[in-house]
Coordinates of C-alpha atoms and ligand atoms in Angstrom, one line a residue:
M274 CA 154.3 155.3 -94.2
N275 CA 153.5 154.3 -90.7
I276 CA 149.8 153.6 -90.0
P277 CA 149.2 153.1 -86.3
K278 CA 147.5 149.9 -85.2
I279 CA 143.8 150.3 -85.0
P280 CA 142.9 149.8 -81.3
L281 CA 140.1 147.3 -82.1
G282 CA 140.9 145.2 -79.1
D283 CA 140.9 148.2 -76.8
W284 CA 137.5 149.3 -78.1
V285 CA 136.1 145.8 -77.5
D286 CA 137.6 145.9 -74.0
A287 CA 136.0 149.2 -73.3
L288 CA 132.6 148.1 -74.6
V289 CA 132.7 145.0 -72.6
S290 CA 133.6 146.8 -69.4
W291 CA 130.9 149.3 -70.0
V292 CA 128.3 146.6 -70.7
T293 CA 129.4 144.6 -67.6
V294 CA 128.6 147.6 -65.3
A295 CA 125.6 149.0 -67.2
L296 CA 123.8 145.7 -67.5
S297 CA 124.9 144.0 -64.3
G298 CA 121.4 143.9 -63.0
F299 CA 120.2 142.1 -66.1
F300 CA 123.1 139.7 -66.1
S301 CA 122.5 138.7 -62.5
L302 CA 118.9 138.1 -63.3
V303 CA 119.8 135.9 -66.3
T304 CA 122.4 134.1 -64.2
T305 CA 119.8 133.3 -61.4
A306 CA 117.2 132.3 -64.0
I307 CA 119.5 129.9 -65.8
E308 CA 121.0 128.5 -62.6
S309 CA 117.5 127.8 -61.2
L310 CA 116.3 126.2 -64.4
L311 CA 119.4 124.0 -64.5
D312 CA 118.9 123.1 -60.9
I313 CA 115.4 122.0 -61.6
I314 CA 116.5 119.9 -64.5
V315 CA 119.4 118.3 -62.6
N316 CA 117.0 117.6 -59.6
V317 CA 114.5 115.9 -61.9
L318 CA 117.2 113.8 -63.6
S319 CA 118.8 112.8 -60.3
A320 CA 115.5 112.4 -58.4
G321 CA 115.8 108.6 -57.9
P322 CA 118.7 106.1 -58.1
P323 CA 120.4 106.0 -61.5
I324 CA 118.6 102.9 -62.5
I325 CA 115.3 104.7 -62.7
L326 CA 116.5 107.3 -65.2
I327 CA 118.3 104.5 -67.1
I328 CA 115.0 102.7 -67.4
V329 CA 113.1 105.8 -68.4
L330 CA 115.6 106.8 -71.0
T331 CA 115.8 103.2 -72.4
L332 CA 112.0 103.1 -72.7
L333 CA 112.0 106.4 -74.4
V334 CA 114.7 105.3 -76.9
I335 CA 112.9 102.0 -77.6
Y336 CA 109.7 103.9 -78.2
T337 CA 111.2 106.5 -80.5
S338 CA 114.0 104.4 -82.2
R339 CA 113.2 100.7 -81.8
L340 CA 114.5 97.9 -79.6
P341 CA 118.2 97.5 -80.7
L342 CA 118.9 101.1 -80.0
G343 CA 117.1 100.7 -76.7
I344 CA 119.5 97.9 -75.7
F345 CA 122.4 100.0 -76.7
T346 CA 121.1 102.8 -74.5
L347 CA 120.6 100.4 -71.6
I348 CA 124.1 99.0 -71.8
S349 CA 125.9 102.3 -72.4
L350 CA 124.1 104.0 -69.5
L351 CA 124.9 101.1 -67.2
L352 CA 128.5 101.4 -68.3
I353 CA 128.6 105.1 -67.7
D354 CA 127.3 104.4 -64.2
N355 CA 129.7 101.6 -63.6
L356 CA 132.7 103.7 -64.7
G357 CA 131.7 106.4 -62.2
Y358 CA 130.6 109.1 -64.6
W359 CA 126.9 109.2 -63.7
D360 CA 126.8 112.5 -61.9
S361 CA 128.9 114.2 -64.5
S362 CA 126.6 112.8 -67.2
I363 CA 123.5 114.1 -65.5
Q364 CA 125.2 117.6 -65.4
T365 CA 126.1 117.3 -69.1
I366 CA 122.6 116.1 -70.1
A367 CA 121.0 118.9 -68.1
I368 CA 123.3 121.5 -69.7
V369 CA 122.6 120.2 -73.2
L370 CA 118.8 120.0 -72.6
L371 CA 118.8 123.6 -71.3
S372 CA 120.8 125.0 -74.2
G373 CA 118.7 123.0 -76.5
L374 CA 115.5 124.4 -75.0
L375 CA 116.8 127.9 -75.3
T376 CA 117.8 127.5 -78.9
I377 CA 114.3 126.2 -79.6
I378 CA 112.6 129.1 -77.8
V379 CA 114.6 131.7 -79.5
G380 CA 115.6 130.0 -82.7
I381 CA 112.3 128.9 -84.1
P382 CA 110.6 132.3 -83.9
V383 CA 113.6 134.1 -85.3
G384 CA 113.7 131.5 -88.1
I385 CA 110.0 132.1 -88.9
W386 CA 110.6 135.8 -88.9
C387 CA 113.4 135.4 -91.3
A388 CA 111.2 133.4 -93.6
Q389 CA 108.5 136.1 -93.6
R390 CA 110.7 139.2 -94.0
K391 CA 113.6 139.4 -96.4
T392 CA 115.2 142.3 -94.5
V393 CA 115.3 140.3 -91.3
L394 CA 117.0 137.5 -93.2
R395 CA 119.5 139.9 -94.7
I396 CA 120.4 141.1 -91.2
V397 CA 120.4 137.8 -89.4
T398 CA 122.4 135.8 -92.0
P399 CA 125.7 137.6 -91.5
I400 CA 125.2 137.6 -87.7
L401 CA 124.8 133.8 -87.8
D402 CA 127.9 133.5 -90.0
F403 CA 129.8 135.5 -87.4
M404 CA 128.4 133.5 -84.5
Q405 CA 129.2 130.2 -86.1
T406 CA 132.8 130.9 -87.2
M407 CA 134.0 133.0 -84.3
P408 CA 135.9 130.5 -82.2
A409 CA 133.6 129.6 -79.2
F410 CA 136.5 130.3 -76.8
V411 CA 136.2 134.0 -77.6
Y412 CA 132.6 134.2 -76.3
L413 CA 133.7 132.6 -73.1
I414 CA 135.8 135.6 -72.1
P415 CA 133.1 138.3 -71.9
S416 CA 130.7 135.6 -70.7
I417 CA 132.8 135.2 -67.6
L418 CA 132.7 138.9 -66.9
F419 CA 129.0 139.1 -67.5
F420 CA 127.8 135.9 -65.8
G421 CA 130.7 134.8 -63.5
I422 CA 132.5 131.5 -63.4
G423 CA 130.4 128.3 -63.5
V424 CA 127.8 126.8 -65.7
V425 CA 126.0 129.9 -67.0
P426 CA 128.8 131.4 -69.2
G427 CA 129.1 127.9 -70.7
I428 CA 125.4 127.7 -71.4
I429 CA 125.3 131.1 -73.0
A430 CA 128.4 130.5 -75.1
G431 CA 126.9 127.1 -76.1
F432 CA 123.6 128.8 -77.0
I433 CA 125.3 131.4 -79.3
F434 CA 127.4 128.6 -80.8
A435 CA 124.5 126.3 -81.3
I436 CA 121.5 128.4 -82.3
A437 CA 122.4 128.9 -86.0
P438 CA 121.2 125.6 -87.4
T439 CA 117.8 126.0 -85.8
I440 CA 117.3 129.5 -87.3
R441 CA 118.6 128.5 -90.7
M442 CA 116.6 125.3 -90.9
T443 CA 113.4 126.9 -89.7
N444 CA 113.7 129.6 -92.3
L445 CA 114.5 126.9 -95.0
G446 CA 111.7 124.6 -93.9
I447 CA 109.1 127.4 -94.2
K448 CA 110.4 128.6 -97.5
E449 CA 110.2 125.1 -98.9
V450 CA 106.5 124.8 -98.3
P451 CA 105.0 124.4 -101.8
N452 CA 103.5 127.5 -103.2
D453 CA 100.2 125.8 -104.3
L454 CA 99.5 124.9 -100.7
I455 CA 100.0 128.5 -99.7
E456 CA 97.7 129.6 -102.5
A457 CA 95.1 127.1 -101.5
A458 CA 95.2 128.4 -97.9
D459 CA 94.9 132.0 -99.2
A460 CA 92.0 130.9 -101.4
F461 CA 90.2 129.6 -98.3
G462 CA 90.7 132.9 -96.7
S463 CA 93.0 131.8 -93.9
S464 CA 94.7 134.5 -91.8
N465 CA 98.4 134.7 -91.6
S466 CA 98.6 132.9 -88.3
Q467 CA 96.3 130.2 -89.5
K468 CA 98.5 129.8 -92.5
L469 CA 101.6 129.6 -90.3
F470 CA 100.3 127.2 -87.7
K471 CA 98.1 125.0 -89.9
V472 CA 100.1 124.8 -93.1
Q473 CA 103.6 126.1 -93.0
L474 CA 104.9 124.9 -89.6
P475 CA 103.4 121.3 -89.9
I476 CA 105.0 120.9 -93.3
A477 CA 108.3 122.4 -92.2
T478 CA 108.5 120.4 -89.0
P479 CA 110.9 117.7 -90.4
T480 CA 113.4 120.4 -91.5
I481 CA 113.0 122.3 -88.3
M482 CA 113.6 119.2 -86.3
A483 CA 116.7 118.5 -88.3
G484 CA 117.9 122.0 -87.3
V485 CA 117.1 121.4 -83.6
N486 CA 118.9 118.1 -83.7
Q487 CA 122.0 119.8 -85.1
S488 CA 121.8 122.5 -82.4
I489 CA 121.6 119.9 -79.7
M490 CA 124.7 118.2 -81.1
L491 CA 126.6 121.5 -81.3
A492 CA 125.6 122.3 -77.7
L493 CA 127.0 118.9 -76.6
S494 CA 130.2 119.6 -78.4
M495 CA 130.5 122.8 -76.4
V496 CA 130.6 121.0 -73.0
V497 CA 134.4 120.5 -73.1
T498 CA 135.0 124.1 -74.0
A499 CA 132.6 125.3 -71.4
S500 CA 134.5 123.4 -68.7
L501 CA 137.3 125.9 -69.1
V502 CA 135.1 128.5 -67.4
G503 CA 133.9 126.1 -64.7
A504 CA 130.9 124.3 -66.2
P505 CA 130.7 120.9 -64.5
G506 CA 130.0 117.6 -66.1
L507 CA 131.8 115.3 -68.5
G508 CA 133.6 118.2 -70.2
A509 CA 135.2 119.0 -66.9
D510 CA 136.3 115.3 -66.6
V511 CA 137.9 115.5 -70.0
Y512 CA 139.6 118.8 -69.3
R513 CA 140.9 117.5 -66.0
A514 CA 142.3 114.4 -67.7
V515 CA 144.1 116.5 -70.3
S516 CA 145.5 118.7 -67.6
Q517 CA 146.8 115.7 -65.7
I518 CA 147.6 113.7 -68.7
D519 CA 145.4 110.9 -67.6
V520 CA 144.8 108.9 -70.7
G521 CA 142.5 106.4 -69.2
R522 CA 140.1 108.8 -67.6
G523 CA 140.2 111.0 -70.7
F524 CA 139.0 108.0 -72.7
E525 CA 136.3 107.0 -70.3
A526 CA 134.9 110.5 -70.1
G527 CA 135.1 111.0 -73.8
L528 CA 133.3 107.7 -74.4
S529 CA 130.6 108.7 -72.1
I530 CA 130.1 111.9 -74.2
V531 CA 129.9 109.7 -77.3
F532 CA 127.2 107.5 -75.7
I533 CA 125.2 110.5 -74.6
A534 CA 125.5 112.1 -78.1
V535 CA 124.2 109.0 -79.7
I536 CA 121.2 108.7 -77.3
L537 CA 120.3 112.4 -77.6
D538 CA 120.7 112.4 -81.3
R539 CA 118.4 109.4 -81.9
I540 CA 115.8 110.6 -79.5
S541 CA 115.7 114.1 -81.1
Q542 CA 115.7 112.7 -84.6
N543 CA 112.9 110.3 -84.1
L544 CA 110.7 112.3 -81.7
R545 CA 108.4 113.3 -84.5
N546 CA 107.8 109.8 -85.9
P547 CA 108.3 107.4 -83.0
A548 CA 108.9 103.8 -84.1
Y549 CA 106.1 102.4 -82.0
E550 CA 103.6 105.1 -82.7
N551 CA 101.1 102.4 -83.7
L552 CA 101.3 100.7 -80.2
L553 CA 101.1 103.9 -78.2
K554 CA 99.9 107.2 -79.5
K555 CA 102.5 109.9 -79.5
K556 CA 100.3 112.4 -77.6
F557 CA 99.6 109.8 -74.9
A558 CA 103.3 108.8 -74.5
F559 CA 104.6 112.3 -74.2
S560 CA 101.8 113.3 -71.9
I561 CA 102.9 110.6 -69.5
L562 CA 106.5 111.8 -69.8
A563 CA 105.4 115.4 -69.2
V564 CA 103.4 114.5 -66.1
L565 CA 106.2 112.5 -64.8
V566 CA 108.7 115.3 -65.2
I567 CA 106.4 118.0 -63.7
V568 CA 105.5 115.9 -60.7
T569 CA 109.2 115.1 -60.0
A570 CA 110.1 118.7 -60.5
I571 CA 107.5 119.8 -57.9
V572 CA 108.4 117.2 -55.4
T573 CA 112.2 117.7 -55.6
G574 CA 111.7 121.4 -55.7
V575 CA 109.7 121.4 -52.5
T576 CA 112.1 119.2 -50.6
K577 CA 115.1 121.2 -51.7
E578 CA 113.5 124.5 -50.7
T579 CA 112.8 123.4 -47.2
A580 CA 116.4 122.1 -46.9
K581 CA 117.7 125.5 -48.2
N582 CA 115.7 127.7 -45.9
K583 CA 117.6 126.5 -42.9
D584 CA 120.9 128.3 -43.4
G585 CA 119.8 131.9 -44.1
N586 CA 122.6 134.3 -44.6
S587 CA 125.8 132.3 -44.0
I588 CA 128.9 132.8 -46.1
G589 CA 128.0 129.5 -47.8
A590 CA 124.6 130.7 -48.8
Q591 CA 126.0 133.9 -50.1
T592 CA 128.7 132.3 -52.2
N593 CA 126.4 129.4 -53.2
Y594 CA 128.9 127.1 -51.5
H595 CA 131.4 127.6 -54.2
I596 CA 135.1 128.0 -53.8
I597 CA 136.5 129.5 -57.1
G598 CA 139.4 127.3 -58.3
I599 CA 141.7 127.3 -61.2
E600 CA 143.0 124.8 -63.8
P601 CA 142.0 121.3 -62.6
G602 CA 145.5 119.9 -62.8
A603 CA 147.0 122.6 -60.5
G604 CA 148.5 121.3 -57.3
I605 CA 146.5 123.9 -55.4
M606 CA 143.3 122.2 -56.6
A607 CA 144.3 118.9 -55.1
Q608 CA 145.1 120.7 -51.9
A609 CA 141.8 122.5 -51.9
N610 CA 140.0 119.2 -52.3
K611 CA 142.0 117.8 -49.5
A612 CA 141.0 120.8 -47.4
I613 CA 137.3 120.3 -48.2
K614 CA 137.7 116.7 -46.8
E615 CA 139.9 117.5 -43.8
Y616 CA 137.8 120.4 -42.6
Q617 CA 134.6 118.4 -43.4
L618 CA 133.2 121.1 -45.7
D619 CA 130.7 118.6 -47.1
D620 CA 128.4 121.2 -48.6
W621 CA 131.1 123.0 -50.5
Q622 CA 132.2 122.6 -54.1
L623 CA 135.4 123.5 -55.7
A624 CA 134.7 125.2 -59.1
E625 CA 137.3 124.2 -61.8
G626 CA 138.2 126.7 -64.5
S627 CA 141.4 128.7 -65.1
S628 CA 143.5 131.2 -63.4
A629 CA 142.3 133.9 -65.7
A630 CA 138.6 133.1 -65.0
M631 CA 139.3 133.1 -61.3
A632 CA 141.0 136.5 -61.6
A633 CA 138.0 137.8 -63.5
E634 CA 135.6 136.5 -60.9
L635 CA 137.6 138.0 -58.1
K636 CA 137.6 141.4 -59.8
K637 CA 133.8 141.2 -60.2
A638 CA 133.1 140.2 -56.6
Y639 CA 135.6 142.8 -55.3
D640 CA 134.2 145.6 -57.3
H641 CA 130.8 144.9 -55.8
K642 CA 132.1 144.1 -52.3
K643 CA 130.5 140.6 -52.6
P644 CA 131.8 137.7 -50.7
I645 CA 134.1 135.3 -52.6
I646 CA 136.5 132.5 -51.8
I647 CA 139.2 131.6 -54.2
T648 CA 142.2 129.3 -54.3
G649 CA 145.1 131.8 -54.2
W650 CA 148.8 131.8 -54.0
A651 CA 151.6 134.2 -53.3
P652 CA 153.6 135.8 -54.7
H653 CA 150.7 137.2 -56.8
W654 CA 149.7 140.6 -58.1
M655 CA 146.3 140.2 -56.6
F656 CA 147.7 141.0 -53.2
S657 CA 149.0 144.4 -54.3
T658 CA 145.8 145.1 -56.3
Y659 CA 143.2 144.1 -53.7
D660 CA 143.0 143.9 -50.0
L661 CA 143.1 140.2 -49.5
K662 CA 143.9 137.7 -46.8
F663 CA 144.8 134.0 -46.6
L664 CA 142.3 132.0 -44.5
K665 CA 144.2 130.3 -41.6
D666 CA 144.8 126.6 -42.3
P667 CA 145.5 124.9 -39.0
N668 CA 145.4 121.5 -40.5
K669 CA 148.0 122.4 -43.1
S670 CA 146.0 121.0 -46.0
F671 CA 147.8 123.5 -48.3
G672 CA 151.2 122.5 -47.1
E673 CA 153.9 124.8 -45.8
V674 CA 155.9 127.6 -47.3
E675 CA 157.7 126.1 -50.3
G676 CA 159.9 126.9 -53.3
I677 CA 159.8 126.9 -57.0
H678 CA 162.3 124.6 -58.7
T679 CA 164.0 124.7 -62.1
I680 CA 163.8 121.4 -63.8
V681 CA 165.5 120.5 -67.1
R682 CA 165.7 117.4 -69.4
K683 CA 168.4 114.9 -69.2
G684 CA 171.3 115.7 -71.5
L685 CA 170.8 119.5 -71.6
K686 CA 174.0 119.9 -69.8
Q687 CA 175.9 118.3 -72.7
D688 CA 173.8 119.8 -75.5
A689 CA 173.7 123.4 -74.3
P690 CA 176.1 123.9 -71.4
G691 CA 175.7 127.7 -71.3
A692 CA 171.9 127.5 -71.1
Y693 CA 172.2 124.8 -68.4
T694 CA 174.5 127.0 -66.3
I695 CA 172.1 130.0 -66.6
L696 CA 169.1 127.9 -65.7
D697 CA 171.0 126.4 -62.8
Q698 CA 172.1 129.8 -61.4
F699 CA 168.7 131.4 -61.9
T700 CA 167.3 132.6 -58.5
W701 CA 165.3 135.6 -57.4
K702 CA 163.0 136.8 -54.6
P703 CA 159.2 136.9 -54.4
A704 CA 159.3 140.7 -54.5
D705 CA 161.2 140.5 -57.9
M706 CA 158.6 138.2 -59.3
E707 CA 155.8 140.3 -58.0
K708 CA 157.2 143.4 -59.8
V709 CA 157.1 141.6 -63.1
M710 CA 153.6 140.2 -62.4
V711 CA 152.2 143.6 -61.5
D712 CA 153.5 145.1 -64.8
I713 CA 151.9 142.3 -66.8
K714 CA 148.7 142.7 -64.9
D715 CA 148.8 146.4 -65.8
R716 CA 148.7 145.4 -69.4
M717 CA 152.4 145.5 -70.2
D718 CA 153.4 142.8 -72.6
P719 CA 155.1 139.9 -70.7
V720 CA 158.2 140.2 -72.9
E721 CA 158.5 143.9 -72.2
A722 CA 157.8 143.5 -68.5
A723 CA 160.6 140.9 -68.4
D724 CA 162.9 143.2 -70.3
A725 CA 162.2 146.1 -68.0
W726 CA 162.9 144.0 -64.9
I727 CA 166.2 142.7 -66.5
K728 CA 167.3 146.3 -67.3
A729 CA 166.6 147.4 -63.7
N730 CA 168.4 144.4 -62.2
G731 CA 171.6 144.0 -64.1
D732 CA 173.5 142.9 -61.0
K733 CA 171.2 139.9 -60.4
V734 CA 171.2 138.8 -64.0
A735 CA 175.0 139.0 -64.0
Q736 CA 175.0 136.5 -61.2
W737 CA 172.9 134.1 -63.3
T738 CA 175.0 134.3 -66.4
K739 CA 178.4 134.2 -64.6
G740 CA 180.7 131.7 -66.2
A741 CA 178.1 130.6 -68.7
T742 CA 179.4 130.1 -72.2
A743 CA 177.5 132.1 -74.7
G744 CA 175.1 130.3 -77.0
N745 CA 175.4 130.2 -80.8
G746 CA 171.8 130.4 -81.8
E747 CA 170.9 127.0 -80.3
K748 CA 167.3 126.4 -79.8
I749 CA 166.0 126.2 -76.2
N750 CA 162.4 125.2 -75.7
L751 CA 160.8 126.1 -72.3
V752 CA 157.4 125.1 -71.1
Y753 CA 155.1 126.8 -68.6
V754 CA 151.5 126.9 -67.4
A755 CA 149.6 130.1 -67.8
W756 CA 149.7 130.9 -64.0
D757 CA 150.6 134.5 -63.4
T758 CA 153.7 133.5 -61.4
E759 CA 155.1 131.3 -64.2
I760 CA 154.2 133.7 -67.0
A761 CA 156.5 136.2 -65.2
S762 CA 159.4 133.9 -64.4
T763 CA 159.4 132.1 -67.7
N764 CA 159.5 135.3 -69.7
V765 CA 162.4 136.7 -67.6
I766 CA 164.6 133.6 -67.9
A767 CA 163.7 133.3 -71.6
K768 CA 164.9 136.9 -72.2
V769 CA 168.1 136.3 -70.3
L770 CA 168.8 133.2 -72.3
E771 CA 168.1 135.1 -75.5
Q772 CA 170.5 137.8 -74.6
H773 CA 173.1 135.2 -74.0
G774 CA 172.9 133.9 -77.6
Y775 CA 170.1 131.3 -77.4
D776 CA 167.0 131.0 -79.6
V777 CA 164.3 130.5 -77.0
K778 CA 160.8 129.2 -77.7
L779 CA 158.1 129.2 -75.1
S780 CA 155.2 126.7 -75.1
Q781 CA 152.2 127.1 -72.9
V782 CA 150.7 123.8 -71.7
E783 CA 148.8 122.3 -68.8
V784 CA 150.5 121.0 -65.7
G785 CA 150.7 117.3 -66.5
P786 CA 152.0 117.9 -70.0
M787 CA 154.6 120.3 -68.6
F788 CA 156.2 117.7 -66.5
A789 CA 155.8 114.9 -69.1
G790 CA 157.3 117.1 -71.8
V791 CA 160.5 117.7 -69.9
A792 CA 160.7 114.1 -68.8
N793 CA 160.4 112.7 -72.4
G794 CA 162.9 115.3 -73.6
S795 CA 160.6 116.9 -76.1
V796 CA 161.3 120.3 -74.4
D797 CA 164.4 121.5 -72.6
G798 CA 163.1 122.7 -69.3
M799 CA 160.9 124.8 -67.0
V800 CA 161.1 127.0 -64.0
A801 CA 157.7 126.2 -62.6
A802 CA 157.8 123.2 -60.3
W803 CA 156.3 124.0 -56.9
L804 CA 157.9 121.6 -54.4
P805 CA 157.9 119.7 -52.1
S806 CA 154.2 119.5 -51.9
T807 CA 152.2 121.4 -54.6
H808 CA 153.5 119.4 -57.6
N809 CA 154.6 116.3 -55.6
K810 CA 152.3 114.0 -57.6
Y811 CA 153.8 115.0 -60.9
Y812 CA 157.3 115.1 -59.5
K813 CA 157.1 111.6 -58.1
Q814 CA 155.7 110.3 -61.4
Y815 CA 158.4 111.7 -63.6
K816 CA 161.3 112.1 -61.2
K817 CA 163.6 109.5 -62.7
D818 CA 163.6 111.2 -66.1
L819 CA 164.1 114.8 -64.8
V820 CA 167.1 116.8 -63.7
D821 CA 166.1 119.0 -60.7
L822 CA 168.3 122.1 -60.5
G823 CA 166.9 123.2 -57.2
T824 CA 164.9 126.3 -56.2
N825 CA 164.8 129.5 -58.2
L826 CA 162.6 131.2 -55.6
H827 CA 161.8 130.5 -52.0
G828 CA 158.8 131.6 -50.0
T829 CA 155.6 130.7 -51.9
K830 CA 152.4 130.0 -50.2
N831 CA 149.1 128.4 -51.3
G832 CA 145.7 128.6 -49.6
L833 CA 142.1 129.8 -49.6
V834 CA 142.0 133.6 -50.1
V835 CA 139.2 136.1 -49.4
P836 CA 138.8 139.8 -49.5
K837 CA 139.6 141.5 -46.2
Y838 CA 136.1 142.9 -46.0
M839 CA 134.8 139.4 -45.3
D840 CA 134.2 138.5 -41.8
I841 CA 136.0 135.1 -41.6
D842 CA 139.6 134.2 -40.7
S843 CA 140.0 130.5 -40.9
I844 CA 139.0 127.7 -43.2
E845 CA 137.3 126.3 -40.1
D846 CA 134.8 129.2 -40.3
L847 CA 133.4 127.8 -43.5
K848 CA 131.8 124.9 -41.7
Ligands
PBE1119 N1 149.8 127.6 -58.5 C1 150.8 128.5 -59.1 C2 150.3 126.3 -59.1 C3 151.7 126.4 -59.1 C4 152.0 127.8 -59.4 C5 149.9 127.6 -57.1 C6 148.5 127.9 -59.0 C7 149.6 125.0 -58.7 O1 148.8 125.0 -57.8 O2 149.9 124.0 -59.3

């Protein structure tokens, strides 16, 4: 019997596209609200020089958790500053504080409600199970469509991921209040709200706080994941390090996350019973802190507002001075940063994320005719799907027209001469590649799209395989990065190799690991090296351990890309 596949994925797709349009007003409201709140928090945290915040945090930790931990805080924060991760850390702390705040605002009331009504608990529990076990990555996908690339989808995904413990523990804490206390309260004729605020909540506080503490830690663990969709901070530093296989920087950024985790953990654990409560009353201490925060918020808010009002309706103001980038390790990202320097676009920021997130963001802006600036490259399906243009680049920050090289490991020629010959003879034109890309973009499976192109281009494929000895089931392992260009080319060449008797395996990795993998011989090759300039950094680093088989395609171009409806022509217009 042949039962057709249930189109669950298609249904979810349809639902998400419907929600994206139907609730777009609501989403942009939430986005603005979260961004402004985050801005306030970041402004407060970075109001003075780092040392001020370091001292305040150290005092707070001493007050809540005693002197030794205070010393630890002082030293670790100074180290973070010294290593150059201060700004990232501020971003990360702000993200965690905001997600934490949101989980408290939503989580505690829901928890209380669960404790009061069995039906609510019965509905909420499976939802929480779902939220906690569904991989957080999955939330990121619709989050990008709803909230755009940047910090907001990260905060939302973090919030969903982190809220469960607060709800569960609040429910538990209230349920655990001894019955005789409730009866006593009833006997004295207290109302429900009196019972809640005077008896249940105070007794449940330790349990609730344990939940909040867990939520904060979970939110912190989301920062790396969130950086995949462009959330700034230490997570982005870690992601960048992975993408460029930079062990040292990865360790430094990771260590900074550990320090911040310890500090936030101890503060949130001991907030209720500060260690030096006897020296300084809790109410008094936290009032000072609150006043300090509010005053700084107002002062920084006012200064920022006056600065902002100056530039009205420029492209920068409309795009929030963001250029939408892709994977941090991509060559085009280094070029874009170079362009920002060379054209003195000091106000502008390059948002890191992924090619998929960039494409989603482009679609969203394009559908609403909103201004957007992305890092783009050709060949690419986006040029046949949308009306786009490259911004002129008189300084050549993005290099010139270049080619894509095929690179294999040393020794492949001896081990699999047929595969080597095919890889060596593989060459095609931008239009060929674009055909495959468009098919994939139109939801054809990459393997099928490759197959279709091969069927239609037998003559070209025959040139590649000419004189190549057929394989005998030998394994060939190719690596690639999930850029649309390389998904197309890698699938085509893989299919050709398979048809020629090889057993091909594809591994999707980040840029740095792609080069490193071929260089150390753990994989056989790739068809994805953009040279001479885009991947020059990686090429130089690994050159002596690679075999460069030359270009498989000529005529690629990188740059900043905007929709044609935008009224600018050159990167210089962004100034
Ligand atoms: N790209 C596509 C890559 C190379 C292939 C331009 C995004 C890069 O910038 O590294």
